[in-house]
Amino acid sequence: MSTALAAEDPRINSRIVTAYRQRTPGSADLARQAADLLPSGIAHDARHVDPYGIYIARAKGPHKWDVDGNRYVDYFGGHGALILGHGHPTVAAAIAEAAGEGSQFGASHPREIGWARAIQRLIPSAERVRFTSSGTEATLMAVRLARAFTGRSTLLRFKGHFHGWHDHMTAGYSNHFDGSPTPGVLQGIADKTVLLAPGDTDAVAETLRTNKDIAAIILEPTGSSFGQVPLKAEFLHALRALTAEHGVLLIFDEVVTGFRTSRGGAQVAYGIRPDLSSFAKIVAGGMPGAAVAGRKDILDLLDFAAMAKAGREKIGHPGTFNANPVSAAAGIAALTILAETDANDVAAARAAELRDGLNEVLSQERVPWAVYGTSSGFHLFMNPEKRAITPGTFDPFAATLEELKSQPAHLASRMRLAMLVNGVDLNPRLGGFTSVTHQAADTADTVAAFRESIHMLRAEGELPA
Ligand SMILES: Cc1ncc(COP(=O)(O)O)c(C=O)c1O
């Protein structure tokens, strides 16, 4: 590399990047191969890591091992799917048994009934369940049901809330907060979305009063990114009351909160009955699978006999892998464990312990950040406005959406790599999920890795001494 180029490349003098590259030559080699095959060499935007991500060879419980043999305490948690950890023996046995019997029958099978029952057991609002293959498909179907049921076309969403990547959900998640269409999305679709600030009850009330075309409100019920920008219970209750008053459907996107915020999701935790809910991730026990569930009279729009009787055209819904039997087996096993054990509470207790431990490091190291969160999750607040805060008592409701979401890209990227070098995999927002398999020793390792990562950042001049 020429001296001029070396001077331009800020990574060249980074000990963190050098240490990362030294630990992960196998991943680097695979990343080079992938770059010639896959856009950015990856399959999911959240796996984009600078200079390259780790390639995982195997995982068990709270740990995963990369192709170079390095072990990581895993808080990415399969994008939130793995509240029971990697390879839970009961779930793995259920998958093996089902896979041995066949993976695609092109027909109904007994496990889809057991799977729907397992959901209904934990989610009282799930009068009917329709399986899809991903959370994106589940929210797409929820919106289609809402529009067909109400005869209205506009969707009310909240800035920063994520509901998958289909056309109705792209603007306003991480950009296009003015509601303009993202690349490849039609203006006409973007025009049928109203984007409001999360938590603004008055704005919702005014919109429902003046816009009679709102079919549904969809939201992440604990706030965007699993409560990185949290919502108050009062707001959820206000949404329930306002939607009922205006004949608007309330859709809880419980793809992440489902079976995690409580075993009955956010809806049971808050005592709110949404009209429709979307589930994915935990619902399929770590396998691909998802569902839309809710009121019978709404899901009747998918029912041949009900629509024939009503003289209405039904909503079509094929899907090769809907209610896939192997995913169904994993889902039944996982949901049964969650229903019959304290796994959900154990994972939450571990996250609380971790949040405390990380905040203690921040206090001791005099870093003005904070770790916060609820149930089995945690988020890192990097304090872009340099507020005077005490890490352990930081109140995210005192900060703005922009502050909570904003992480200096360069610093966050270095922190992520430093944590990987120290054996911990966080999600790209430097937060994560715990599982029932995380142990006190994992918390201790993570706290030590966090302290060491801060020291490394400081040594590079990324943090004030
Ligand atoms: C709240 C929420 N809704 C929907 C989705 C989309 O689910 P999937 O990735 O299964 O399409 C996600 C994915 O992370 C999510 O977090």
Short mmCIF file of C-alpha atoms and ligand atoms in Angstrom, two decimals:
data_model
loop_
_atom_site.label_atom_id
_atom_site.label_comp_id
_atom_site.label_asym_id
_atom_site.label_seq_id
_atom_site.Cartn_x
_atom_site.Cartn_y
_atom_site.Cartn_z
CA MET A 1 0.00 0.00 0.00
CA SER A 2 1.37 3.41 -0.90
CA THR A 3 2.21 5.83 1.87
CA ALA A 4 -0.45 8.23 0.57
CA LEU A 5 -3.14 5.56 0.71
CA ALA A 6 -1.96 4.38 4.13
CA ALA A 7 -2.33 7.91 5.44
CA GLU A 8 -5.87 8.10 4.07
CA ASP A 9 -6.94 4.82 5.62
CA PRO A 10 -7.86 5.45 9.25
CA ARG A 11 -7.74 1.71 9.95
CA ILE A 12 -4.11 1.43 9.19
CA ASN A 13 -3.01 2.58 12.63
CA SER A 14 -5.72 0.82 14.58
CA ARG A 15 -4.50 -1.82 16.99
CA ILE A 16 -8.08 -3.00 17.34
CA VAL A 17 -8.42 -3.65 13.62
CA THR A 18 -5.00 -5.27 13.50
CA ALA A 19 -5.86 -7.55 16.44
CA TYR A 20 -9.16 -8.44 14.78
CA ARG A 21 -7.48 -9.32 11.51
CA GLN A 22 -4.85 -11.39 13.32
CA ARG A 23 -7.49 -13.40 15.17
CA THR A 24 -9.72 -14.02 12.18
CA PRO A 25 -7.72 -14.99 9.06
CA GLY A 26 -10.23 -17.72 8.17
CA SER A 27 -13.12 -15.27 8.27
CA ALA A 28 -11.11 -12.78 6.19
CA ASP A 29 -10.52 -15.44 3.54
CA LEU A 30 -14.21 -16.38 3.41
CA ALA A 31 -15.20 -12.71 3.26
CA ARG A 32 -12.93 -12.26 0.25
CA GLN A 33 -14.63 -15.20 -1.48
CA ALA A 34 -18.11 -13.96 -0.56
CA ALA A 35 -17.40 -10.50 -1.94
CA ASP A 36 -17.32 -12.00 -5.44
CA LEU A 37 -20.66 -13.74 -4.97
CA LEU A 38 -22.94 -11.77 -2.65
CA PRO A 39 -23.59 -8.01 -2.54
CA SER A 40 -21.26 -6.74 0.20
CA GLY A 41 -20.47 -10.43 0.77
CA ILE A 42 -23.45 -10.81 3.10
CA ALA A 43 -27.07 -11.99 3.32
CA HIS A 44 -28.53 -9.48 5.84
CA ASP A 45 -27.65 -5.79 6.18
CA ALA A 46 -27.16 -6.16 9.94
CA ARG A 47 -24.27 -8.55 9.27
CA HIS A 48 -22.27 -5.84 7.54
CA VAL A 49 -19.10 -5.32 9.57
CA ASP A 50 -16.11 -3.18 8.69
CA PRO A 51 -13.62 -4.60 7.60
CA TYR A 52 -15.49 -7.96 7.47
CA GLY A 53 -17.68 -10.06 9.74
CA ILE A 54 -16.87 -13.27 11.56
CA TYR A 55 -17.81 -16.57 9.94
CA ILE A 56 -19.34 -18.96 12.42
CA ALA A 57 -18.62 -22.67 12.37
CA ARG A 58 -20.86 -23.83 15.25
CA ALA A 59 -22.80 -22.62 18.26
CA LYS A 60 -24.05 -24.05 21.54
CA GLY A 61 -25.99 -22.44 24.38
CA PRO A 62 -24.79 -18.83 24.80
CA HIS A 63 -21.62 -19.34 22.74
CA LYS A 64 -20.55 -19.50 19.14
CA TRP A 65 -17.20 -20.36 17.59
CA ASP A 66 -15.82 -18.86 14.42
CA VAL A 67 -13.97 -20.73 11.68
CA ASP A 68 -10.68 -19.79 13.35
CA GLY A 69 -11.74 -21.45 16.60
CA ASN A 70 -12.38 -18.22 18.57
CA ARG A 71 -15.24 -18.45 21.08
CA TYR A 72 -17.75 -15.62 21.51
CA VAL A 73 -20.37 -14.99 24.14
CA ASP A 74 -23.28 -14.38 21.80
CA TYR A 75 -25.75 -11.57 22.39
CA PHE A 76 -26.86 -11.27 18.77
CA GLY A 77 -28.94 -14.30 19.67
CA GLY A 78 -29.96 -15.25 16.14
CA HIS A 79 -31.37 -11.73 15.58
CA GLY A 80 -33.46 -12.30 18.71
CA ALA A 81 -34.76 -15.76 17.82
CA LEU A 82 -32.79 -17.70 20.42
CA ILE A 83 -34.19 -17.03 23.88
CA LEU A 84 -33.39 -20.69 24.62
CA GLY A 85 -29.84 -20.34 23.35
CA HIS A 86 -28.16 -22.18 20.49
CA GLY A 87 -29.03 -25.82 19.94
CA HIS A 88 -31.35 -26.31 22.92
CA PRO A 89 -31.43 -30.12 23.27
CA THR A 90 -35.24 -30.40 23.29
CA VAL A 91 -35.62 -28.12 20.30
CA ALA A 92 -32.75 -29.80 18.44
CA ALA A 93 -34.31 -33.24 19.06
CA ALA A 94 -37.68 -32.00 17.80
CA ILE A 95 -36.04 -30.63 14.65
CA ALA A 96 -34.15 -33.88 14.04
CA GLU A 97 -37.26 -35.98 14.51
CA ALA A 98 -39.35 -33.82 12.19
CA ALA A 99 -36.61 -33.56 9.55
CA GLY A 100 -36.34 -37.34 9.51
CA GLU A 101 -40.03 -37.56 8.70
CA GLY A 102 -39.86 -35.14 5.79
CA SER A 103 -39.43 -31.42 5.33
CA GLN A 104 -42.19 -30.46 2.89
CA PHE A 105 -45.37 -32.43 2.34
CA GLY A 106 -47.31 -30.06 0.11
CA ALA A 107 -50.16 -30.85 2.48
CA SER A 108 -51.45 -30.09 5.93
CA HIS A 109 -49.76 -31.94 8.79
CA PRO A 110 -50.49 -32.50 12.49
CA ARG A 111 -47.69 -30.24 13.73
CA GLU A 112 -49.27 -27.08 12.31
CA ILE A 113 -52.23 -27.64 14.66
CA GLY A 114 -49.91 -28.17 17.62
CA TRP A 115 -47.96 -25.05 16.64
CA ALA A 116 -51.08 -22.86 16.47
CA ARG A 117 -52.24 -24.26 19.82
CA ALA A 118 -48.84 -23.52 21.37
CA ILE A 119 -49.18 -19.89 20.23
CA GLN A 120 -52.77 -19.62 21.42
CA ARG A 121 -51.80 -21.00 24.82
CA LEU A 122 -49.53 -17.97 25.39
CA ILE A 123 -51.27 -15.29 23.30
CA PRO A 124 -54.96 -14.95 24.20
CA SER A 125 -55.68 -12.58 21.26
CA ALA A 126 -54.67 -15.29 18.76
CA GLU A 127 -58.20 -16.48 17.94
CA ARG A 128 -56.89 -17.55 14.54
CA VAL A 129 -53.33 -18.04 13.27
CA ARG A 130 -51.93 -17.93 9.76
CA PHE A 131 -48.36 -19.11 9.26
CA THR A 132 -45.87 -17.37 6.99
CA SER A 133 -42.17 -17.88 6.41
CA SER A 134 -40.80 -14.63 7.81
CA GLY A 135 -41.71 -11.67 9.96
CA THR A 136 -41.70 -9.51 6.85
CA GLU A 137 -44.42 -11.68 5.35
CA ALA A 138 -46.35 -11.63 8.62
CA THR A 139 -46.50 -7.81 8.76
CA LEU A 140 -47.31 -7.70 5.04
CA MET A 141 -50.27 -9.98 5.61
CA ALA A 142 -51.34 -8.05 8.72
CA VAL A 143 -51.47 -4.84 6.70
CA ARG A 144 -53.31 -6.50 3.83
CA LEU A 145 -55.87 -7.95 6.24
CA ALA A 146 -56.33 -4.56 7.86
CA ARG A 147 -56.88 -2.78 4.56
CA ALA A 148 -59.30 -5.42 3.30
CA PHE A 149 -61.18 -5.53 6.61
CA THR A 150 -61.60 -1.79 7.04
CA GLY A 151 -61.88 -0.83 3.37
CA ARG A 152 -59.36 1.93 4.09
CA SER A 153 -55.88 2.22 2.67
CA THR A 154 -53.58 4.32 4.83
CA LEU A 155 -51.20 2.84 7.38
CA LEU A 156 -50.06 4.74 10.44
CA ARG A 157 -46.53 3.92 11.54
CA PHE A 158 -43.98 5.39 13.93
CA LYS A 159 -40.57 6.79 13.10
CA GLY A 160 -37.77 4.34 13.81
CA HIS A 161 -40.05 1.30 14.10
CA PHE A 162 -39.02 -1.68 12.01
CA HIS A 163 -41.48 -4.13 10.52
CA GLY A 164 -39.42 -5.95 7.90
CA TRP A 165 -38.38 -4.85 4.45
CA HIS A 166 -41.52 -4.99 2.27
CA ASP A 167 -42.61 -1.90 0.37
CA HIS A 168 -45.05 -0.59 3.00
CA MET A 169 -42.43 -0.52 5.74
CA THR A 170 -39.23 0.95 4.35
CA ALA A 171 -39.54 4.73 4.74
CA GLY A 172 -39.02 6.09 8.22
CA TYR A 173 -37.14 3.22 9.78
CA SER A 174 -33.56 4.40 9.51
CA ASN A 175 -34.01 7.17 6.97
CA HIS A 176 -36.66 8.81 4.76
CA PHE A 177 -38.35 10.16 7.88
CA ASP A 178 -40.30 12.51 5.60
CA GLY A 179 -42.10 9.43 4.26
CA SER A 180 -40.58 9.66 0.78
CA PRO A 181 -40.10 6.31 -0.94
CA THR A 182 -36.82 4.42 -0.57
CA PRO A 183 -35.15 3.14 -3.79
CA GLY A 184 -37.42 0.77 -5.69
CA VAL A 185 -40.58 1.60 -3.75
CA LEU A 186 -43.47 3.28 -5.58
CA GLN A 187 -44.46 6.81 -4.63
CA GLY A 188 -48.08 5.63 -4.48
CA ILE A 189 -47.25 3.15 -1.73
CA ALA A 190 -45.22 5.64 0.28
CA ASP A 191 -48.12 8.08 -0.02
CA LYS A 192 -50.33 5.64 1.87
CA THR A 193 -48.26 5.77 5.04
CA VAL A 194 -48.48 8.38 7.77
CA LEU A 195 -45.32 8.52 9.90
CA LEU A 196 -45.60 9.98 13.39
CA ALA A 197 -43.23 10.51 16.28
CA PRO A 198 -43.42 7.54 18.65
CA GLY A 199 -45.15 8.33 21.93
CA ASP A 200 -47.04 11.36 20.62
CA THR A 201 -50.61 10.56 21.66
CA ASP A 202 -51.92 13.96 20.59
CA ALA A 203 -50.56 13.50 17.06
CA VAL A 204 -52.21 10.08 16.82
CA ALA A 205 -55.52 11.46 18.12
CA GLU A 206 -55.43 14.36 15.66
CA THR A 207 -54.52 12.10 12.74
CA LEU A 208 -57.33 9.66 13.48
CA ARG A 209 -59.77 12.56 13.89
CA THR A 210 -58.87 14.20 10.57
CA ASN A 211 -57.85 11.28 8.34
CA LYS A 212 -60.72 8.85 7.84
CA ASP A 213 -58.62 6.61 5.59
CA ILE A 214 -56.43 5.09 8.33
CA ALA A 215 -56.84 1.31 8.23
CA ALA A 216 -54.42 0.39 10.99
CA ILE A 217 -51.70 1.46 13.34
CA ILE A 218 -48.74 -0.89 13.48
CA LEU A 219 -45.94 -0.57 16.01
CA GLU A 220 -43.21 -2.32 17.92
CA PRO A 221 -45.06 -2.28 21.23
CA THR A 222 -42.08 -1.77 23.54
CA GLY A 223 -40.66 0.88 21.21
CA SER A 224 -38.36 0.73 18.23
CA SER A 225 -35.57 -1.85 18.19
CA PHE A 226 -36.90 -3.72 21.21
CA GLY A 227 -37.23 -0.58 23.30
CA GLN A 228 -34.06 1.20 22.28
CA VAL A 229 -36.49 4.12 22.03
CA PRO A 230 -38.96 2.93 24.66
CA LEU A 231 -42.67 3.63 24.80
CA LYS A 232 -44.74 4.20 27.89
CA ALA A 233 -47.58 1.88 28.82
CA GLU A 234 -49.95 4.88 28.79
CA PHE A 235 -49.20 5.42 25.12
CA LEU A 236 -50.11 1.83 24.29
CA HIS A 237 -53.34 2.08 26.24
CA ALA A 238 -54.15 5.38 24.49
CA LEU A 239 -53.56 3.71 21.12
CA ARG A 240 -55.95 0.92 22.05
CA ALA A 241 -58.64 3.40 23.08
CA LEU A 242 -58.18 5.69 20.07
CA THR A 243 -58.12 2.89 17.51
CA ALA A 244 -61.26 1.35 19.01
CA GLU A 245 -62.99 4.74 18.92
CA HIS A 246 -62.15 5.30 15.24
CA GLY A 247 -62.63 1.78 13.90
CA VAL A 248 -58.91 1.52 13.16
CA LEU A 249 -57.14 -1.81 13.70
CA LEU A 250 -54.27 -2.01 16.18
CA ILE A 251 -51.44 -4.27 15.04
CA PHE A 252 -48.74 -5.24 17.51
CA ASP A 253 -45.62 -6.27 15.67
CA GLU A 254 -44.39 -8.82 18.21
CA VAL A 255 -41.71 -10.31 15.98
CA VAL A 256 -39.13 -9.51 18.67
CA THR A 257 -41.26 -8.88 21.76
CA GLY A 258 -43.31 -12.04 21.24
CA PHE A 259 -42.50 -14.60 23.94
CA ARG A 260 -39.66 -12.35 25.16
CA THR A 261 -41.11 -9.20 26.78
CA SER A 262 -43.14 -11.75 28.67
CA ARG A 263 -43.97 -15.28 27.70
CA GLY A 264 -47.19 -13.77 26.31
CA GLY A 265 -45.29 -10.98 24.58
CA ALA A 266 -45.85 -7.27 25.08
CA GLN A 267 -49.62 -7.67 24.85
CA VAL A 268 -49.83 -9.83 27.95
CA ALA A 269 -47.18 -7.76 29.75
CA TYR A 270 -49.23 -4.58 29.18
CA GLY A 271 -52.67 -6.15 29.34
CA ILE A 272 -53.66 -4.93 25.88
CA ARG A 273 -55.50 -6.99 23.29
CA PRO A 274 -54.43 -5.95 19.78
CA ASP A 275 -56.62 -6.79 16.81
CA LEU A 276 -53.74 -8.42 14.98
CA SER A 277 -50.20 -9.44 15.89
CA SER A 278 -47.20 -10.56 13.91
CA PHE A 279 -44.77 -13.12 15.31
CA ALA A 280 -41.47 -14.52 14.03
CA LYS A 281 -38.08 -15.41 15.49
CA ILE A 282 -38.85 -17.16 18.83
CA VAL A 283 -42.18 -18.40 17.48
CA ALA A 284 -40.31 -20.87 15.25
CA GLY A 285 -37.74 -21.92 17.85
CA GLY A 286 -34.75 -20.70 15.87
CA MET A 287 -35.97 -22.00 12.51
CA PRO A 288 -37.48 -19.94 9.67
CA GLY A 289 -41.13 -19.34 10.37
CA ALA A 290 -43.63 -16.68 11.39
CA ALA A 291 -47.31 -16.03 11.88
CA VAL A 292 -50.00 -13.42 11.82
CA ALA A 293 -52.60 -13.96 14.51
CA GLY A 294 -55.62 -12.20 15.89
CA ARG A 295 -59.35 -11.70 15.67
CA LYS A 296 -61.32 -14.44 13.94
CA ASP A 297 -63.53 -11.98 12.07
CA ILE A 298 -60.42 -10.42 10.52
CA LEU A 299 -58.58 -13.65 9.71
CA ASP A 300 -61.84 -14.90 8.20
CA LEU A 301 -60.74 -12.86 5.18
CA LEU A 302 -58.38 -15.79 4.51
CA ASP A 303 -61.11 -18.42 5.05
CA PHE A 304 -62.73 -20.00 1.97
CA ALA A 305 -66.05 -20.86 3.63
CA ALA A 306 -66.40 -17.62 5.59
CA MET A 307 -65.82 -15.49 2.51
CA ALA A 308 -68.12 -17.63 0.36
CA LYS A 309 -70.83 -17.16 2.98
CA ALA A 310 -70.18 -13.42 3.13
CA GLY A 311 -70.18 -13.21 -0.66
CA ARG A 312 -66.76 -11.58 -0.55
CA GLU A 313 -63.55 -12.30 -2.38
CA LYS A 314 -61.08 -13.91 -0.01
CA ILE A 315 -57.49 -12.77 0.36
CA GLY A 316 -55.25 -15.22 -1.47
CA HIS A 317 -52.36 -16.61 0.48
CA PRO A 318 -50.09 -19.33 -0.85
CA GLY A 319 -46.48 -19.74 0.41
CA THR A 320 -44.43 -22.89 -0.21
CA PHE A 321 -42.96 -23.03 3.26
CA ASN A 322 -45.93 -21.75 5.27
CA ALA A 323 -46.13 -23.85 8.46
CA ASN A 324 -43.11 -25.88 7.41
CA PRO A 325 -43.17 -29.07 9.52
CA VAL A 326 -39.58 -28.78 10.74
CA SER A 327 -40.11 -25.18 11.81
CA ALA A 328 -43.40 -26.21 13.40
CA ALA A 329 -41.63 -28.88 15.46
CA ALA A 330 -39.03 -26.36 16.66
CA GLY A 331 -41.75 -23.81 17.39
CA ILE A 332 -43.85 -26.23 19.42
CA ALA A 333 -40.82 -27.36 21.43
CA ALA A 334 -39.65 -23.81 22.15
CA LEU A 335 -43.07 -22.39 23.01
CA THR A 336 -43.82 -25.35 25.27
CA ILE A 337 -40.59 -24.77 27.20
CA LEU A 338 -41.43 -21.08 27.53
CA ALA A 339 -44.96 -21.91 28.72
CA GLU A 340 -43.89 -24.53 31.25
CA THR A 341 -40.62 -23.20 32.68
CA ASP A 342 -39.25 -19.91 33.97
CA ALA A 343 -36.90 -19.60 30.96
CA ASN A 344 -38.24 -16.18 30.06
CA ASP A 345 -37.63 -14.80 33.57
CA VAL A 346 -34.19 -16.40 33.82
CA ALA A 347 -33.09 -14.75 30.56
CA ALA A 348 -34.47 -11.43 31.82
CA ALA A 349 -32.64 -11.73 35.15
CA ARG A 350 -29.39 -12.42 33.33
CA ALA A 351 -29.85 -9.29 31.21
CA ALA A 352 -30.53 -7.19 34.32
CA GLU A 353 -27.31 -8.50 35.88
CA LEU A 354 -25.43 -7.73 32.67
CA ARG A 355 -26.83 -4.19 32.41
CA ASP A 356 -25.70 -3.54 36.00
CA GLY A 357 -22.24 -4.96 35.38
CA LEU A 358 -21.71 -2.94 32.21
CA ASN A 359 -22.93 0.26 33.88
CA GLU A 360 -20.51 -0.32 36.72
CA VAL A 361 -17.67 -0.47 34.21
CA LEU A 362 -18.85 2.78 32.62
CA SER A 363 -18.95 4.47 36.02
CA GLN A 364 -15.55 3.17 37.07
CA GLU A 365 -13.98 4.05 33.75
CA ARG A 366 -15.68 7.46 33.69
CA VAL A 367 -17.25 6.89 30.27
CA PRO A 368 -20.42 9.00 29.96
CA TRP A 369 -22.49 6.28 28.31
CA ALA A 370 -25.23 4.07 29.75
CA VAL A 371 -26.62 0.59 29.28
CA TYR A 372 -30.38 0.26 29.61
CA GLY A 373 -33.23 -1.96 28.53
CA THR A 374 -36.00 -4.22 29.70
CA SER A 375 -36.62 -7.97 29.95
CA SER A 376 -33.90 -9.97 28.21
CA GLY A 377 -32.43 -7.10 26.21
CA PHE A 378 -29.89 -4.31 26.55
CA HIS A 379 -28.96 -1.18 24.62
CA LEU A 380 -25.91 1.07 24.71
CA PHE A 381 -26.54 4.82 24.89
CA MET A 382 -23.50 6.67 23.57
CA ASN A 383 -24.68 10.10 24.70
CA PRO A 384 -24.10 12.16 21.54
CA GLU A 385 -25.30 15.37 23.22
CA LYS A 386 -22.94 14.77 26.15
CA ARG A 387 -25.68 14.92 28.76
CA ALA A 388 -24.67 14.68 32.38
CA ILE A 389 -25.84 11.17 33.21
CA THR A 390 -25.20 8.45 35.76
CA PRO A 391 -24.92 5.16 33.84
CA GLY A 392 -26.86 3.00 36.30
CA THR A 393 -29.81 5.38 36.59
CA PHE A 394 -30.04 6.66 33.03
CA ASP A 395 -33.64 7.32 32.02
CA PRO A 396 -34.11 6.80 28.26
CA PHE A 397 -37.40 8.72 28.41
CA ALA A 398 -35.34 11.83 29.16
CA ALA A 399 -33.51 11.55 25.81
CA THR A 400 -34.78 12.12 22.29
CA LEU A 401 -35.28 9.48 19.61
CA GLU A 402 -32.33 10.95 17.70
CA GLU A 403 -30.04 10.75 20.72
CA LEU A 404 -31.04 7.20 21.60
CA LYS A 405 -30.51 5.99 18.04
CA SER A 406 -27.42 7.99 17.26
CA GLN A 407 -24.09 6.23 17.65
CA PRO A 408 -20.96 7.77 16.11
CA ALA A 409 -20.38 5.34 13.23
CA HIS A 410 -16.59 5.15 13.52
CA LEU A 411 -16.53 4.77 17.30
CA ALA A 412 -19.39 2.23 17.28
CA SER A 413 -17.63 0.19 14.61
CA ARG A 414 -14.39 0.15 16.63
CA MET A 415 -16.29 -0.80 19.79
CA ARG A 416 -17.95 -3.69 17.97
CA LEU A 417 -14.59 -4.97 16.72
CA ALA A 418 -12.97 -4.50 20.14
CA MET A 419 -15.73 -6.58 21.74
CA LEU A 420 -15.23 -9.29 19.10
CA VAL A 421 -11.48 -9.25 19.76
CA ASN A 422 -12.35 -9.74 23.43
CA GLY A 423 -14.73 -12.62 22.70
CA VAL A 424 -18.18 -11.01 22.71
CA ASP A 425 -20.60 -10.65 19.78
CA LEU A 426 -23.04 -7.77 20.17
CA ASN A 427 -25.58 -6.65 17.62
CA PRO A 428 -24.66 -3.74 15.31
CA ARG A 429 -26.28 -1.25 17.72
CA LEU A 430 -23.93 -2.57 20.43
CA GLY A 431 -26.80 -4.12 22.33
CA GLY A 432 -28.23 -7.57 22.37
CA PHE A 433 -30.36 -10.30 23.88
CA THR A 434 -29.69 -12.78 26.61
CA SER A 435 -30.95 -16.35 26.60
CA VAL A 436 -31.80 -18.81 29.34
CA THR A 437 -28.40 -20.41 28.75
CA HIS A 438 -26.28 -17.36 29.60
CA GLN A 439 -24.57 -18.00 32.93
CA ALA A 440 -22.95 -15.77 35.56
CA ALA A 441 -19.56 -16.67 34.05
CA ASP A 442 -20.72 -15.25 30.70
CA THR A 443 -21.73 -12.03 32.40
CA ALA A 444 -18.31 -11.86 34.07
CA ASP A 445 -16.52 -12.52 30.75
CA THR A 446 -18.63 -9.86 29.04
CA VAL A 447 -18.04 -7.27 31.72
CA ALA A 448 -14.28 -7.93 31.51
CA ALA A 449 -14.41 -7.71 27.70
CA PHE A 450 -16.29 -4.42 27.92
CA ARG A 451 -13.67 -2.95 30.26
CA GLU A 452 -10.82 -4.13 28.06
CA SER A 453 -12.57 -2.77 24.94
CA ILE A 454 -12.86 0.65 26.59
CA HIS A 455 -9.16 0.52 27.43
CA MET A 456 -8.39 -0.34 23.80
CA LEU A 457 -10.54 2.52 22.52
CA ARG A 458 -8.82 4.88 24.94
CA ALA A 459 -5.38 3.69 23.84
CA GLU A 460 -6.34 4.56 20.26
CA GLY A 461 -7.50 8.02 21.26
CA GLU A 462 -11.14 7.15 20.48
CA LEU A 463 -12.22 8.03 24.02
CA PRO A 464 -10.92 10.81 26.27
CA ALA A 465 -8.27 9.61 28.74
C1 LIG B 1 -40.06 -5.87 14.93
C2 LIG B 1 -39.74 -6.62 13.68
N1 LIG B 1 -40.70 -6.83 12.76
C3 LIG B 1 -40.47 -7.52 11.65
C4 LIG B 1 -39.23 -8.04 11.39
C5 LIG B 1 -38.98 -8.81 10.12
O1 LIG B 1 -38.84 -10.17 10.41
P1 LIG B 1 -38.03 -11.11 9.40
O2 LIG B 1 -36.59 -10.76 9.53
O3 LIG B 1 -38.36 -12.49 9.88
O4 LIG B 1 -38.56 -10.85 8.04
C6 LIG B 1 -38.19 -7.86 12.30
C7 LIG B 1 -36.85 -8.43 12.06
O5 LIG B 1 -35.89 -8.18 12.75
C8 LIG B 1 -38.44 -7.13 13.48
O6 LIG B 1 -37.48 -6.89 14.38
#
